Amino acid sequence: MEIAVLIPAYQPDSVLISLVQALHRENFRLIVTDDGSGPAYADIFSALLPYAEVLTCPENRGKGRALKCALRHLAADPQGCRAFITADADGQHTVTDILRVREALLSGSRFVLTTRTLRGKSVPLRSRVGNGLSRFFFSLAAGCFLEDNQSGLRGFSTDCLPWLTEIGGEKYDYEMNVLLYAARQELPITQLPIETVYLDGNQSSHFDPLRDTLRIYRRMLDTARGSVLAWLLHVAAILLLSLTLGWHFFLFSIPLCGAGSAALSYCFNRFLVFRRVRYACGPRMLFGAAVRTSLRLLFCCILHPLGLPLFAAWLIGSVLTVPLEYAYVRLTGPWWSSYALRRS
C-alpha cells in the first residue's frame, strides 16, 4: 500500500465505518485515531479493526494532537508508504475526492491542499466568514495566497513527516500551523478543487466558532512572532528617524529601515521560530518585502505635501498598504505557485 489515510475521530457515528470500508476497498492503508471518544463509542471503533489500525488517545486533546499521534505511528512504521492523506471522520470528504488526492500524490506532488467553493446558500455563514478572514490574515502572515486554508483533506509525501510531527498546535490551530510552516519552507503546494459537502449545516463538526477561531489566530501570531518582532523594531527605527531627521532623508531612511526589517525578520525566523526546518528566503519573500517598502514610500511621497510628520505619514501609509499588499499576494499567488512547482 503506497498511500495511507489518517483519520482523527472524536465521537463519530456510523458514517466513519462506511468511509473506512470504502477506502479499504480502494487499497489504502488506514490509520484511525480515537481522540478520547469514551466507552460509548467503543463499538464503532471495534467495527473498524478488520479494516484499519485504530490508535486510542486516553482523553480528548484535539484534532491536532490526534493527527500527530497518527503521524508518529506512521513515521515509526511506514510499511512502504510513500505518501499519506489526512481526512475527516464526518463524511464531508468523499471517497472520490480522496482518490483524486492520491492521484496527485502519485503524480509527484509533495503537498496537496484541497480547496472548496465557499460560496452559496449551502455553505454555512460561519464557514464563509471564518474562511474569508483566515484567508486575509494568512496571506499577510505567510506572503502567499491559498483559496481555502481550512480544508482538512490534504496529502503529503512521507518526507514531510519529521516537521509535521514536531510543530505546535493541539486542536484546529495545528492545520493552520502546517500551512504557515509549508509557506516558510516554500514547499510547493498543489491546490486541488473538491466537492463542497456540508451535512446538516455542518452540525457534525466539533469546531467551536469562538474558542477554536481564537486558537487559530493565536497560533498564527505565535508562528509569526519573528516577523512581528522585526516589525516592532522597524516602527521604533522609523519613530527615531522621524524625531531626529524628519523629512530630510526620508527617501533614504524608509528603504533602509525596510531592508533592515526584512533582514531582522529573516534572522528571527531562520534561527528562532523555524530553526528545526529548512527556512527558505526565495524570490517570493524578497519581492514581497520590496513591494511592501515601495508602497509605503509611495504613500509618504503623497502625504509629504500635506505637512504631516514623517512618522504619522509612514504609519498612515502602512495602514493603507495592508489591503494593497493582500491584493498583490492574491493576484500573484497563482504565478508564484507555478514557479515553486517548476523549481521543484
PDB file of C-alpha atoms in Angstrom, residues 6-8 31 33 35 55 57 61-76 84 86 160-175 177-178 181 219 276:
ATOM      1  CA  LEU A   6      -5.064   9.165   8.520  1.00  0.00           C
ATOM      2  CA  ILE A   7      -8.436   9.884  10.105  1.00  0.00           C
ATOM      3  CA  PRO A   8      -8.750  11.602  13.517  1.00  0.00           C
ATOM      4  CA  ILE A  31      -4.957   4.664  10.476  1.00  0.00           C
ATOM      5  CA  THR A  33      -7.167   7.820  15.910  1.00  0.00           C
ATOM      6  CA  ASP A  35      -9.374  11.097  20.210  1.00  0.00           C
ATOM      7  CA  LEU A  55      -4.973   4.202  17.824  1.00  0.00           C
ATOM      8  CA  CYS A  57      -5.866   8.565  22.992  1.00  0.00           C
ATOM      9  CA  ARG A  61      -6.918  16.580  23.343  1.00  0.00           C
ATOM     10  CA  GLY A  62      -7.969  17.931  19.952  1.00  0.00           C
ATOM     11  CA  LYS A  63      -7.642  17.244  16.248  1.00  0.00           C
ATOM     12  CA  GLY A  64      -4.024  18.393  16.037  1.00  0.00           C
ATOM     13  CA  ARG A  65      -2.905  16.025  18.792  1.00  0.00           C
ATOM     14  CA  ALA A  66      -4.846  13.140  17.209  1.00  0.00           C
ATOM     15  CA  LEU A  67      -3.250  13.822  13.823  1.00  0.00           C
ATOM     16  CA  LYS A  68       0.250  13.944  15.314  1.00  0.00           C
ATOM     17  CA  CYS A  69      -0.411  10.657  17.102  1.00  0.00           C
ATOM     18  CA  ALA A  70      -1.176   9.029  13.729  1.00  0.00           C
ATOM     19  CA  LEU A  71       1.772  10.777  12.058  1.00  0.00           C
ATOM     20  CA  ARG A  72       4.228   9.475  14.656  1.00  0.00           C
ATOM     21  CA  HIS A  73       2.770   5.993  14.289  1.00  0.00           C
ATOM     22  CA  LEU A  74       3.254   6.179  10.520  1.00  0.00           C
ATOM     23  CA  ALA A  75       6.804   7.530  10.903  1.00  0.00           C
ATOM     24  CA  ALA A  76       7.699   4.662  13.234  1.00  0.00           C
ATOM     25  CA  PHE A  84      -0.320   9.864   3.139  1.00  0.00           C
ATOM     26  CA  THR A  86      -5.455  13.293   6.150  1.00  0.00           C
ATOM     27  CA  CYS A 160       7.292  15.819   5.371  1.00  0.00           C
ATOM     28  CA  LEU A 161       6.769  13.615   8.449  1.00  0.00           C
ATOM     29  CA  PRO A 162       9.733  14.939  10.514  1.00  0.00           C
ATOM     30  CA  TRP A 163       8.488  18.534  10.624  1.00  0.00           C
ATOM     31  CA  LEU A 164       4.784  17.666  10.688  1.00  0.00           C
ATOM     32  CA  THR A 165       5.238  15.680  13.904  1.00  0.00           C
ATOM     33  CA  GLU A 166       7.190  18.450  15.659  1.00  0.00           C
ATOM     34  CA  ILE A 167       5.336  21.703  15.016  1.00  0.00           C
ATOM     35  CA  GLY A 168       2.945  23.229  17.558  1.00  0.00           C
ATOM     36  CA  GLY A 169      -0.813  23.062  17.701  1.00  0.00           C
ATOM     37  CA  GLU A 170      -3.128  20.664  19.513  1.00  0.00           C
ATOM     38  CA  LYS A 171      -6.521  21.414  18.033  1.00  0.00           C
ATOM     39  CA  TYR A 172      -7.676  23.012  14.774  1.00  0.00           C
ATOM     40  CA  ASP A 173      -4.824  25.508  15.030  1.00  0.00           C
ATOM     41  CA  TYR A 174      -2.431  22.704  14.058  1.00  0.00           C
ATOM     42  CA  GLU A 175      -3.758  22.625  10.492  1.00  0.00           C
ATOM     43  CA  ASN A 177       0.319  25.998  11.517  1.00  0.00           C
ATOM     44  CA  VAL A 178       1.078  23.318   8.916  1.00  0.00           C
ATOM     45  CA  TYR A 181       5.436  26.158   8.060  1.00  0.00           C
ATOM     46  CA  ARG A 219      -1.188  30.178  16.786  1.00  0.00           C
ATOM     47  CA  ARG A 276      14.050  22.994  13.005  1.00  0.00           C
TER      48      ARG A 276
END
